[in-house]
Coordinates of C-alpha atoms in Angstrom, one line a residue:
M616 CA 40.9 -2.5 -35.4
H617 CA 39.1 -3.6 -32.2
F618 CA 35.4 -3.2 -31.9
E619 CA 33.8 -2.6 -28.5
N620 CA 31.7 -5.5 -27.2
Q621 CA 28.0 -5.0 -27.6
P622 CA 25.6 -5.6 -24.7
H623 CA 23.8 -8.9 -25.0
I624 CA 21.5 -9.5 -22.0
P625 CA 19.0 -12.3 -22.3
P626 CA 16.2 -11.2 -19.9
A627 CA 14.0 -14.0 -18.6
T628 CA 10.4 -14.2 -19.8
P629 CA 7.4 -15.9 -18.3
G630 CA 7.5 -18.6 -21.0
G631 CA 11.2 -19.4 -20.2
S632 CA 12.5 -18.3 -23.6
T633 CA 15.2 -15.6 -24.0
A634 CA 15.5 -12.8 -26.5
S635 CA 18.2 -10.3 -27.2
F636 CA 18.6 -7.3 -29.4
T637 CA 21.6 -5.5 -30.8
S638 CA 22.0 -2.4 -32.8
L639 CA 23.2 -4.1 -36.0
D640 CA 20.9 -5.0 -38.9
I641 CA 21.7 -8.7 -39.4
P642 CA 19.3 -11.1 -41.1
H643 CA 17.8 -13.8 -39.0
H644 CA 19.6 -16.7 -40.9
V645 CA 23.1 -15.7 -41.9
K646 CA 24.4 -17.7 -44.8
K647 CA 28.2 -18.1 -44.7
H648 CA 29.9 -17.3 -48.1
R649 CA 33.4 -17.9 -49.1
G650 CA 35.6 -15.0 -48.2
S651 CA 33.3 -13.9 -45.4
Y652 CA 35.3 -13.3 -42.2
N653 CA 32.4 -12.5 -39.8
C654 CA 31.9 -14.2 -36.5
G655 CA 29.3 -16.9 -36.6
R656 CA 28.1 -16.2 -33.1
C657 CA 27.8 -12.4 -32.8
G658 CA 28.2 -11.4 -36.5
L659 CA 31.1 -9.0 -36.0
P660 CA 34.3 -9.0 -38.2
K661 CA 36.8 -11.6 -37.0
K662 CA 39.8 -9.5 -37.6
G663 CA 41.1 -8.2 -34.2
H664 CA 37.9 -9.6 -32.6
V665 CA 37.5 -11.8 -29.5
C666 CA 33.9 -13.1 -29.2
H667 CA 32.4 -12.6 -25.8
L668 CA 29.8 -15.3 -26.3
P669 CA 30.5 -18.9 -25.1
P670 CA 30.6 -21.5 -27.9
T671 CA 27.7 -23.4 -26.3
S672 CA 25.3 -20.4 -26.4
T673 CA 22.0 -21.1 -28.0
T674 CA 20.9 -17.5 -28.2
T675 CA 19.8 -16.4 -31.6
T676 CA 20.3 -12.8 -32.8
T677 CA 17.0 -11.4 -34.1
P678 CA 17.3 -7.6 -34.4
T679 CA 14.4 -7.3 -36.7
Q680 CA 12.0 -9.2 -34.4
T681 CA 9.1 -7.1 -33.1
P682 CA 8.9 -7.3 -29.3
T683 CA 5.7 -9.1 -28.1
D684 CA 4.4 -10.2 -24.7
S685 CA 7.0 -12.9 -24.5
S686 CA 10.0 -10.7 -25.5
V687 CA 11.5 -7.7 -23.8
S688 CA 14.0 -5.3 -25.3
V689 CA 17.2 -4.3 -23.7
S690 CA 16.5 -0.6 -23.5
N691 CA 13.2 -1.3 -21.8
S692 CA 14.0 -4.3 -19.7
L693 CA 10.8 -4.4 -17.5
S694 CA 9.2 -7.8 -17.2
R695 CA 5.6 -8.5 -17.7
P696 CA 3.4 -7.7 -14.6
P697 CA 1.3 -10.5 -13.2
P698 CA -1.9 -11.4 -15.0
R699 CA -5.2 -9.9 -13.9
Q700 CA -6.6 -13.1 -12.4
Q701 CA -3.9 -13.0 -9.7
Y702 CA -5.5 -9.8 -8.4
S703 CA -9.2 -10.5 -9.0
N704 CA -9.8 -10.8 -5.3
L705 CA -8.1 -7.5 -4.4
R706 CA -11.1 -5.4 -3.6
R707 CA -9.6 -1.9 -2.7
A708 CA -6.9 -1.9 -5.4
L709 CA -7.2 1.9 -5.8
S710 CA -8.0 4.0 -2.8
F711 CA -6.9 7.6 -2.9
D712 CA -8.0 9.1 0.4
D713 CA -5.6 11.8 1.6
S714 CA -5.7 10.5 5.2
D715 CA -5.5 6.8 4.2
L716 CA -2.5 5.5 2.2
R717 CA -4.0 2.0 2.4
C718 CA -1.1 0.6 4.4
D719 CA -3.6 -1.7 6.1
S720 CA -4.9 -3.1 2.8
P721 CA -4.8 -6.8 2.0
E722 CA -1.4 -8.0 0.9
V723 CA -1.1 -9.0 -2.8
E724 CA -0.6 -12.8 -3.2
I725 CA 1.6 -13.5 -6.2
D726 CA 2.7 -16.9 -7.5
E727 CA 6.4 -17.5 -7.4
S728 CA 6.4 -18.2 -11.1
E729 CA 5.3 -14.7 -11.7
M730 CA 7.9 -13.1 -9.4
D731 CA 10.0 -11.7 -12.3
L732 CA 12.5 -8.9 -11.5
F733 CA 12.2 -5.5 -12.9
G734 CA 15.7 -4.7 -14.2
S735 CA 16.8 -1.1 -14.3
G736 CA 20.0 0.9 -14.3
C737 CA 20.0 1.2 -10.5
G738 CA 19.0 -2.3 -9.5
K739 CA 16.2 -4.8 -9.6
L740 CA 12.8 -4.5 -8.0
P741 CA 10.3 -7.4 -7.4
V742 CA 7.0 -7.1 -9.2
S743 CA 5.1 -7.2 -5.9
C744 CA 7.0 -4.1 -4.7
M745 CA 6.3 -2.3 -7.9
W746 CA 2.6 -3.2 -7.6
E747 CA 2.4 -1.9 -4.0
I748 CA 4.1 1.3 -5.0
F749 CA 1.9 2.0 -7.9
R750 CA -1.4 1.2 -6.1
R751 CA -0.6 4.0 -3.6
L752 CA -0.2 6.6 -6.2
P753 CA -3.0 9.1 -6.9
P754 CA -4.7 9.0 -10.3
A755 CA -2.6 11.8 -11.7
G756 CA 0.6 10.1 -10.5
L757 CA -0.4 6.8 -11.9
L758 CA -1.2 8.4 -15.3
A759 CA 2.3 10.0 -15.2
A760 CA 4.0 6.7 -14.3
G761 CA 2.3 5.0 -17.2
S762 CA 4.0 7.3 -19.7
V763 CA 7.6 6.6 -18.5
C764 CA 8.3 3.3 -20.3
K765 CA 6.6 0.2 -21.6
G766 CA 7.0 -1.8 -18.4
W767 CA 5.5 0.9 -16.2
R768 CA 2.8 1.5 -18.7
E769 CA 1.8 -2.2 -18.6
T770 CA 1.9 -2.3 -14.8
A771 CA -0.3 0.8 -14.6
R772 CA -2.7 -0.6 -17.2
R773 CA -3.1 -3.9 -15.3
L774 CA -3.5 -1.9 -12.0
W775 CA -6.3 0.2 -13.6
R776 CA -8.0 -2.9 -14.8
A777 CA -7.8 -4.6 -11.4
A778 CA -9.3 -1.5 -9.6
E779 CA -12.6 -2.0 -7.9
E780 CA -12.7 1.3 -6.0
L781 CA -11.6 4.7 -7.2
R782 CA -11.5 8.0 -5.3
L783 CA -11.0 10.8 -7.7
R784 CA -10.8 14.6 -7.2
V785 CA -12.0 16.5 -10.2
P786 CA -10.2 19.9 -10.4
P787 CA -11.9 23.2 -11.4
R788 CA -12.4 23.9 -15.1
S789 CA -11.8 20.2 -16.0
Q790 CA -13.4 18.7 -19.1
P791 CA -15.9 15.9 -18.8
G792 CA -13.5 13.9 -21.0
F793 CA -11.0 13.8 -18.1
V794 CA -13.4 11.8 -15.9
G795 CA -14.4 9.6 -18.8
S796 CA -10.8 8.8 -19.8
V797 CA -10.0 7.8 -16.3
L798 CA -13.1 5.7 -15.7
Q799 CA -12.7 3.9 -19.0
K800 CA -9.4 2.5 -17.7
C801 CA -11.3 0.7 -14.9
P802 CA -13.8 -1.8 -16.5
G803 CA -14.2 -3.6 -13.3
L804 CA -15.0 -0.5 -11.2
S805 CA -17.7 -1.1 -8.6
R806 CA -17.1 1.7 -6.1
L807 CA -16.7 5.4 -7.1
N808 CA -16.0 8.4 -5.0
L809 CA -15.9 11.8 -6.7
R810 CA -14.9 15.0 -5.1
L811 CA -16.0 17.7 -7.5
E812 CA -14.4 21.1 -7.6
S813 CA -16.1 21.8 -11.0
D814 CA -19.7 21.7 -11.9
L815 CA -21.6 18.4 -12.3
D816 CA -23.8 18.4 -15.4
S817 CA -25.6 15.8 -17.5
T818 CA -22.5 15.2 -19.7
M819 CA -20.4 14.1 -16.8
F820 CA -23.2 12.1 -15.4
A821 CA -23.6 10.3 -18.7
C822 CA -19.8 9.6 -18.8
I823 CA -20.2 7.9 -15.4
A824 CA -23.2 5.9 -16.5
F825 CA -21.4 4.7 -19.7
S826 CA -18.0 4.0 -18.3
C827 CA -19.1 2.1 -15.1
P828 CA -21.6 -0.5 -16.2
N829 CA -21.1 -2.5 -12.9
L830 CA -21.2 0.3 -10.5
E831 CA -22.5 -0.6 -7.0
V832 CA -21.5 2.3 -4.8
M833 CA -21.3 5.9 -5.9
E834 CA -20.6 9.0 -3.7
I835 CA -20.4 12.5 -5.1
S836 CA -19.3 15.4 -2.9
T837 CA -19.1 19.0 -4.1
S838 CA -17.0 22.0 -3.0
E839 CA -18.4 25.4 -2.2
T840 CA -17.6 26.6 -5.8
A841 CA -19.0 23.6 -7.6
V842 CA -22.7 23.5 -8.7
N843 CA -24.7 20.3 -9.1
R844 CA -26.9 20.7 -12.1
I845 CA -28.4 17.3 -12.2
T846 CA -32.2 17.2 -12.5
G847 CA -34.6 14.8 -11.0
D848 CA -35.3 13.1 -14.3
E849 CA -31.6 12.5 -14.9
L850 CA -31.2 11.0 -11.5
G851 CA -34.2 8.8 -11.9
R852 CA -32.9 7.4 -15.2
F853 CA -29.4 6.8 -13.8
V854 CA -30.8 4.8 -10.8
A855 CA -33.2 2.8 -13.1
D856 CA -30.3 1.9 -15.5
K857 CA -27.9 0.9 -12.8
R858 CA -29.3 -2.5 -11.7
C859 CA -26.3 -3.3 -9.6
L860 CA -26.4 0.1 -7.7
T861 CA -26.8 -0.5 -3.9
S862 CA -25.6 2.8 -2.4
L863 CA -25.9 6.4 -3.7
K864 CA -24.7 9.5 -1.9
M865 CA -24.8 12.9 -3.5
E866 CA -24.4 16.4 -2.3
G867 CA -25.7 19.7 -3.8
C868 CA -29.1 18.4 -5.0
S869 CA -30.8 21.8 -5.1
N870 CA -31.7 21.5 -8.8
L871 CA -33.6 18.2 -8.7
G872 CA -37.0 19.8 -8.6
G873 CA -38.6 16.4 -8.0
F874 CA -37.7 12.8 -8.7
V875 CA -39.0 9.3 -9.1
L876 CA -36.6 6.6 -7.9
C877 CA -37.3 3.0 -8.9
S878 CA -34.7 0.4 -8.0
S879 CA -34.8 -3.2 -6.7
S880 CA -31.2 -3.1 -5.6
L881 CA -30.8 0.3 -3.9
S882 CA -30.3 -0.1 -0.2
T883 CA -28.6 3.2 0.9
L884 CA -29.6 6.7 -0.3
W885 CA -28.2 10.0 0.8
L886 CA -29.3 13.3 -0.8
S887 CA -28.3 16.7 0.7
D888 CA -29.2 20.3 -0.1
L889 CA -32.7 19.4 -1.3
Y890 CA -34.9 22.4 -2.0
C891 CA -38.5 22.9 -3.1
L892 CA -39.3 19.4 -4.3
S893 CA -42.6 19.1 -6.1
K894 CA -42.7 15.3 -5.9
M895 CA -40.7 12.5 -4.2
V896 CA -41.6 9.0 -5.2
F897 CA -39.7 6.1 -3.8
N898 CA -40.2 2.6 -5.3
C899 CA -37.3 0.9 -3.6
P900 CA -38.5 -2.2 -1.8
N901 CA -35.0 -3.1 -0.5
L902 CA -34.1 0.4 0.8
K903 CA -32.7 0.1 4.3
E904 CA -31.1 3.5 4.9
I905 CA -32.2 7.0 3.8
S906 CA -30.8 10.4 4.6
L907 CA -32.6 13.5 3.2
D908 CA -31.0 16.8 4.2
F909 CA -33.0 19.9 3.1
S910 CA -31.7 23.4 2.8
R911 CA -32.2 25.8 5.7
Q912 CA -34.3 28.3 3.7
E913 CA -37.6 29.3 5.2
N914 CA -39.4 29.5 1.8
D915 CA -38.9 25.8 1.1
S916 CA -42.2 24.4 -0.2
T917 CA -41.5 20.7 0.1
D918 CA -44.5 18.7 1.5
L919 CA -42.7 16.6 4.1
I920 CA -45.9 14.9 5.3
A921 CA -46.6 13.4 1.9
M922 CA -43.0 12.5 1.4
V923 CA -42.8 10.6 4.8
D924 CA -46.1 8.9 4.1
G925 CA -45.0 7.6 0.7
L926 CA -41.6 6.6 2.1
G927 CA -43.2 4.5 4.7
R928 CA -45.5 2.8 2.3
S929 CA -43.1 1.9 -0.5
C930 CA -39.9 1.1 1.6
P931 CA -41.0 -1.3 4.2
R932 CA -37.5 -2.5 5.1
L933 CA -36.2 0.8 6.3
Q934 CA -33.9 0.6 9.3
N935 CA -32.2 4.0 9.4
V936 CA -34.1 7.2 8.7
H937 CA -32.5 10.7 8.8
V938 CA -34.5 13.8 7.8
A939 CA -33.1 17.3 8.4
S940 CA -35.5 20.2 7.7
V941 CA -36.9 23.3 9.3
R942 CA -40.3 22.2 8.1
L943 CA -40.4 19.1 10.2
S944 CA -43.6 19.1 12.4
H945 CA -45.6 16.8 14.7
A946 CA -47.8 15.9 11.7
A947 CA -44.8 14.5 9.9
V948 CA -43.8 12.5 12.9
L949 CA -47.4 11.0 13.0
A950 CA -47.1 10.1 9.3
L951 CA -43.9 8.3 10.0
T952 CA -45.2 6.4 13.0
A953 CA -48.3 5.4 11.0
A954 CA -46.0 3.6 8.4
N955 CA -45.3 0.9 11.0
L956 CA -41.6 0.3 10.0
R957 CA -41.0 -2.8 12.2
G958 CA -37.2 -2.9 11.4
L959 CA -36.5 0.7 12.3
R960 CA -33.4 1.0 14.5
M961 CA -32.1 4.5 14.0
L962 CA -34.3 7.6 13.8
S963 CA -33.0 11.1 13.2
L964 CA -35.4 14.1 12.9
V965 CA -33.2 17.2 13.0
L966 CA -34.1 21.0 13.1
G967 CA -37.8 20.4 13.7
T968 CA -38.8 23.1 16.1
E969 CA -42.4 21.9 16.0
I970 CA -41.4 18.5 17.3
T971 CA -42.5 18.4 21.0
D972 CA -43.0 15.9 23.8
A973 CA -46.2 14.7 22.1
S974 CA -44.0 13.6 19.1
V975 CA -41.8 11.7 21.6
V976 CA -44.9 9.8 22.8
A977 CA -45.8 8.8 19.2
I978 CA -42.3 7.6 18.5
S979 CA -42.1 5.6 21.7
Q980 CA -45.4 3.9 21.1
S981 CA -44.5 2.8 17.5
Y982 CA -40.8 2.1 17.7
S983 CA -39.7 0.5 21.0
K984 CA -36.3 -0.9 19.7
L985 CA -34.5 2.2 18.7
E986 CA -30.7 2.1 19.1
L987 CA -30.1 5.8 18.0
L988 CA -32.5 8.7 18.5
D989 CA -31.6 12.2 17.3
L990 CA -34.0 15.0 18.0
S991 CA -31.6 17.9 17.8
G992 CA -33.1 21.3 17.2
S993 CA -36.5 20.2 18.6
S994 CA -38.7 21.6 21.4
I995 CA -38.7 18.6 23.7
S996 CA -38.2 19.1 27.4
D997 CA -37.1 17.1 30.4
S998 CA -40.5 15.3 30.3
G999 CA -39.7 14.0 26.8
I1000 CA -36.4 12.7 28.1
G1001 CA -38.2 10.9 30.9
M1002 CA -40.4 9.1 28.3
I1003 CA -37.3 8.2 26.3
C1004 CA -35.7 6.7 29.3
N1005 CA -38.9 4.7 30.2
V1006 CA -39.2 3.1 26.7
F1007 CA -35.6 2.6 25.5
P1008 CA -33.5 1.5 28.6
G1009 CA -32.5 -1.8 27.0
T1010 CA -31.8 -0.7 23.5
L1011 CA -30.7 3.0 23.2
S1012 CA -27.0 3.5 22.9
R1013 CA -26.8 6.9 21.2
L1014 CA -28.8 9.9 22.1
L1015 CA -28.4 13.3 20.4
L1016 CA -30.3 16.3 21.8
A1017 CA -28.3 19.3 20.7
L1018 CA -29.9 22.7 20.2
C1019 CA -32.8 21.8 22.5
P1020 CA -33.3 25.0 24.7
N1021 CA -36.0 23.4 26.9
I1022 CA -33.6 20.8 28.3
T1023 CA -31.9 21.3 31.6
S1024 CA -29.0 19.6 33.4
S1025 CA -31.5 17.6 35.4
G1026 CA -32.8 16.0 32.2
I1027 CA -29.3 15.1 31.0
Q1028 CA -28.4 13.6 34.4
F1029 CA -31.6 11.6 34.4
A1030 CA -30.8 10.2 30.9
S1031 CA -27.3 9.2 31.9
A1032 CA -28.6 7.4 35.0
Q1033 CA -31.6 5.6 33.3
L1034 CA -29.9 4.5 30.0
P1035 CA -27.2 1.9 31.0
L1036 CA -26.3 1.1 27.4
L1037 CA -25.6 4.7 26.4
E1038 CA -22.2 5.2 24.6
L1039 CA -22.7 8.5 22.9
M1040 CA -24.6 11.6 24.1
D1041 CA -24.7 15.0 22.4
C1042 CA -26.2 17.9 24.5
G1043 CA -24.6 20.8 22.7
M1044 CA -26.2 24.3 23.1
T1045 CA -28.8 23.0 25.5
I1046 CA -27.6 24.8 28.7
C1047 CA -26.9 28.2 27.4
D1048 CA -26.1 31.5 29.1
L1049 CA -28.2 34.3 27.6
S1050 CA -26.0 37.1 29.0
S1051 CA -24.0 37.1 25.8
Q1052 CA -26.8 39.0 24.1
Y1053 CA -26.5 41.9 26.5
P1054 CA -23.8 44.5 26.4
T1055 CA -21.0 44.1 28.9
S1056 CA -20.1 46.7 31.6
D1057 CA -17.3 48.0 29.4
E1058 CA -19.6 48.7 26.6
S1059 CA -22.6 50.2 28.5
G1060 CA -20.7 51.9 31.3
D1061 CA -23.4 51.1 33.9
F1062 CA -21.5 49.0 36.4
E1063 CA -24.3 48.7 39.0
L1064 CA -26.8 47.4 36.4
Q1065 CA -24.4 44.8 35.1
T1066 CA -23.6 43.6 38.6
T1067 CA -27.3 43.1 39.4
F1068 CA -27.8 41.3 36.2
K1069 CA -24.9 39.0 36.8
N1070 CA -26.1 38.1 40.3
K1071 CA -29.4 37.1 38.8
L1072 CA -27.7 35.0 36.2
H1073 CA -25.7 33.2 38.8
L1074 CA -28.9 31.7 40.1
I1075 CA -29.6 30.0 36.8
Y1076 CA -26.1 28.6 36.3
Q1077 CA -26.3 24.8 36.5
K1078 CA -24.0 22.0 37.5
L1079 CA -23.9 18.6 35.7
I1080 CA -23.0 15.3 37.4
I1081 CA -22.6 12.2 35.2
K1082 CA -21.6 8.8 36.4
H1083 CA -21.7 6.1 33.7
S1084 CA -19.8 2.9 33.1
R1085 CA -20.2 2.6 29.3
L1086 CA -20.3 6.2 28.0
K1087 CA -17.5 6.8 25.5
K1088 CA -18.3 10.2 23.9
L1089 CA -19.9 13.2 25.5
S1090 CA -20.5 16.5 23.8
L1091 CA -21.4 19.7 25.8
W1092 CA -20.3 22.2 23.2
G1093 CA -21.8 25.7 23.7
C1094 CA -23.2 24.9 27.1
S1095 CA -22.2 28.3 28.5
G1096 CA -24.8 27.9 31.3
L1097 CA -22.7 25.3 33.1
D1098 CA -20.5 26.4 35.9
A1099 CA -19.7 23.0 37.5
L1100 CA -19.0 19.6 35.9
Y1101 CA -18.3 16.3 37.6
L1102 CA -17.7 13.2 35.4
N1103 CA -17.0 9.6 36.6
C1104 CA -16.9 7.7 33.3
P1105 CA -14.1 5.1 33.1
E1106 CA -14.8 4.4 29.4
L1107 CA -15.0 8.0 28.2
I1108 CA -12.5 8.7 25.4
D1109 CA -13.7 12.0 23.9
L1110 CA -15.1 15.1 25.7
N1111 CA -16.2 18.2 23.9
L1112 CA -16.3 21.4 26.0
N1113 CA -16.0 24.0 23.3
S1114 CA -17.3 27.4 24.3
C1115 CA -18.1 26.3 27.9
K1116 CA -16.8 29.7 29.0
N1117 CA -18.4 29.8 32.4
L1118 CA -17.0 26.6 33.8
H1119 CA -14.9 27.2 36.9
P1120 CA -11.6 25.3 37.1
E1121 CA -12.1 24.4 40.8
R1122 CA -15.6 23.0 39.9
V1123 CA -14.5 20.6 37.2
L1124 CA -13.6 17.1 38.2
L1125 CA -12.8 14.5 35.5
Q1126 CA -12.4 11.0 36.8
C1127 CA -12.0 9.5 33.3
P1128 CA -8.8 7.4 33.1
S1129 CA -9.4 6.4 29.4
L1130 CA -9.8 10.0 28.2
E1131 CA -7.9 10.6 24.9
S1132 CA -9.2 14.0 23.7
V1133 CA -10.7 17.0 25.3
H1134 CA -11.9 19.8 23.1
A1135 CA -11.7 23.2 24.9
S1136 CA -11.8 25.8 22.2
G1137 CA -13.3 29.1 23.4
C1138 CA -12.7 28.3 27.1
H1139 CA -10.6 30.7 29.3
N1140 CA -7.0 29.9 30.0
L1141 CA -7.5 28.9 33.7
L1142 CA -10.0 26.3 32.7
I1143 CA -7.7 24.9 30.0
E1144 CA -4.8 24.7 32.5
G1145 CA -7.0 23.0 35.1
I1146 CA -8.1 20.4 32.5
Q1147 CA -4.5 19.8 31.4
S1148 CA -3.4 19.2 35.0
Q1149 CA -6.2 16.8 35.7
V1150 CA -5.7 14.7 32.6
S1151 CA -2.0 14.6 33.2
N1152 CA -2.5 13.4 36.7
N1153 CA -4.9 10.7 35.5
F1154 CA -2.4 9.4 33.0
A1155 CA 0.4 9.4 35.6
A1156 CA -1.8 7.5 38.1
M1157 CA -2.7 5.0 35.4
E1158 CA 1.0 4.5 34.6
N1159 CA 1.8 3.9 38.3
Q1160 CA -0.7 1.1 38.6
F1161 CA 2.0 -1.5 38.0
P1162 CA 3.3 -3.1 41.1
N1163 CA 6.9 -2.8 42.2
K1164 CA 9.3 -5.6 43.0
R1165 CA 12.9 -5.8 44.2
L1166 CA 15.6 -7.3 42.0
A1167 CA 17.1 -10.6 42.8
D1168 CA 20.1 -9.1 44.6
G1169 CA 17.7 -6.7 46.5
S1170 CA 19.5 -3.6 45.2
K1171 CA 16.4 -1.6 44.1
R1172 CA 12.7 -1.8 43.3
V1173 CA 11.6 -1.9 39.7
R1174 CA 8.1 -1.7 38.1
V1175 CA 6.7 -5.1 37.2
P1176 CA 4.5 -5.2 34.0
Q1177 CA 0.9 -6.3 34.6
F1178 CA 1.3 -9.6 32.6
L1179 CA 4.1 -10.7 35.0
S1180 CA 2.1 -10.0 38.2
Q1181 CA 0.3 -12.8 40.0
Q1182 CA -3.0 -10.8 40.4
P1183 CA -5.9 -11.7 38.2
Y1184 CA -6.7 -9.2 35.5
D1185 CA -9.0 -8.7 32.6
E1186 CA -7.6 -9.2 29.1
D1187 CA -9.3 -6.1 27.7
K1188 CA -8.0 -3.9 30.6
K1189 CA -4.5 -5.2 30.1
R1190 CA -4.6 -4.5 26.3
R1191 CA -6.0 -1.0 26.9
R1192 CA -3.3 -0.3 29.5
I1193 CA -0.5 -1.4 27.2
A1194 CA -1.9 0.8 24.4
S1195 CA -2.6 3.8 26.7
R1196 CA -1.4 7.3 25.8
P1197 CA -1.7 10.7 27.3
C1198 CA -4.8 12.8 26.7
N1199 CA -4.7 15.7 24.2
V1200 CA -6.4 19.0 25.1
L1201 CA -7.4 20.6 21.8
V1202 CA -7.9 24.4 21.9
D1203 CA -7.7 25.2 18.1

């Protein structure tokens, strides 16, 4: 009788020892008795048997041995993943953004002694490759991979423990234990991003507080169907307990009612959907950036004047301030300017219809080093723009004046001419055509009345001429009162012309060789075709800038790349020209 040879694979272990397992139940030390005819090397009967092991083999057969960290079974021949200290400096170990697969993340450095091979039925895979594959899986995929086998489970466990950032989407009708079970796998978690499709209540908030003792950055975003039920007292306790927390961003804060935030480490605070706050107390001496977005309801009873006054007194290191509320007024601006925030660099006061040119005077007198100014939705006019240009010509790089009906094309042109450092300007819905609120000739049937009305509107149509050497982004969305546009901006890369339906194709000139995107949704087809032809010509002209040179035999002329030409050139321009691509006209 011939017995089939049994597999006997000695996988390598980090300690250098070998271990093998067979399916027979043989004791560890086999004592040879008289009349026993078993092989002394493999333990099989000698009759009709040829041993496959070499005589010099030192491998011992230990089928009753329990696999430990230094032994690996044949059926699950996955080697041990690298120890956690090898990845202690890997900061974004887990990042699950849909648009970012972390292909540009830092490479994992592994010692050669730890480069064991994962043996499998279809081949071998280095541990570094397995680590890179696992770290790109979403949490659900990583949980599923951990249940495949022991080696994968160990790799997933070490990956969870090495994670310092986690982006997790919480599905609808999920239990709080789901979030807690995932977070408990990451004891070193410092950055947490939750996308909630289910309600956020005190239980889930307590799970986050208990499972993440070293949390530094937390961001919570809610879907339209999710409800944030966190109260102001719960938020205050959470911030006070997290002594390492430096950044907190949370949406759906309509149920706070009022809060008292005390933290010596908090530097960034974003709260949105605020409504009817009875009290807002900030005791955060190191706070540098704050964003408070209130609901758009008219019956909001929040006292913004007291809030701004307390914010300026208790947070002296503020650099970026953003407040969006329909209850913003000139008195609130005066309270903010009285705080004397010397480090203020970015100021955004949005949707305050009671903010006027007098408010601009107060801002310019108190803060003369602003780099960003956002007064969208205010009632300032061209005179206010003139004061802005007189005070901030050497610092202002971003100016946002959307939804300001008192601004004309003259004020926009003046701002582009007097602000040489300007890189971004948003003037959406500033130059509007009011004819849309009247019925058209097809609806009313009175052709003569509509013709007279259109002739009068033609007198108020405006043209816009902008020539700027550093402007990169320009937004004119909803400016239906424009009928002519002339742009000479060599650095412009993004242009928004959505709903500019009265622009004439023959009155649009775009001299912007670096343009990458033009948003033209809501524009008529002739204008879209005219824009496409212009940006195509610009790209073709830029491609033809390379000089031509004949071949050595004089047969034909070929284009010479810029780096081979003898003319002097700028390094930045050469790099931009090499990486240039055609402009996209977006209409959806």
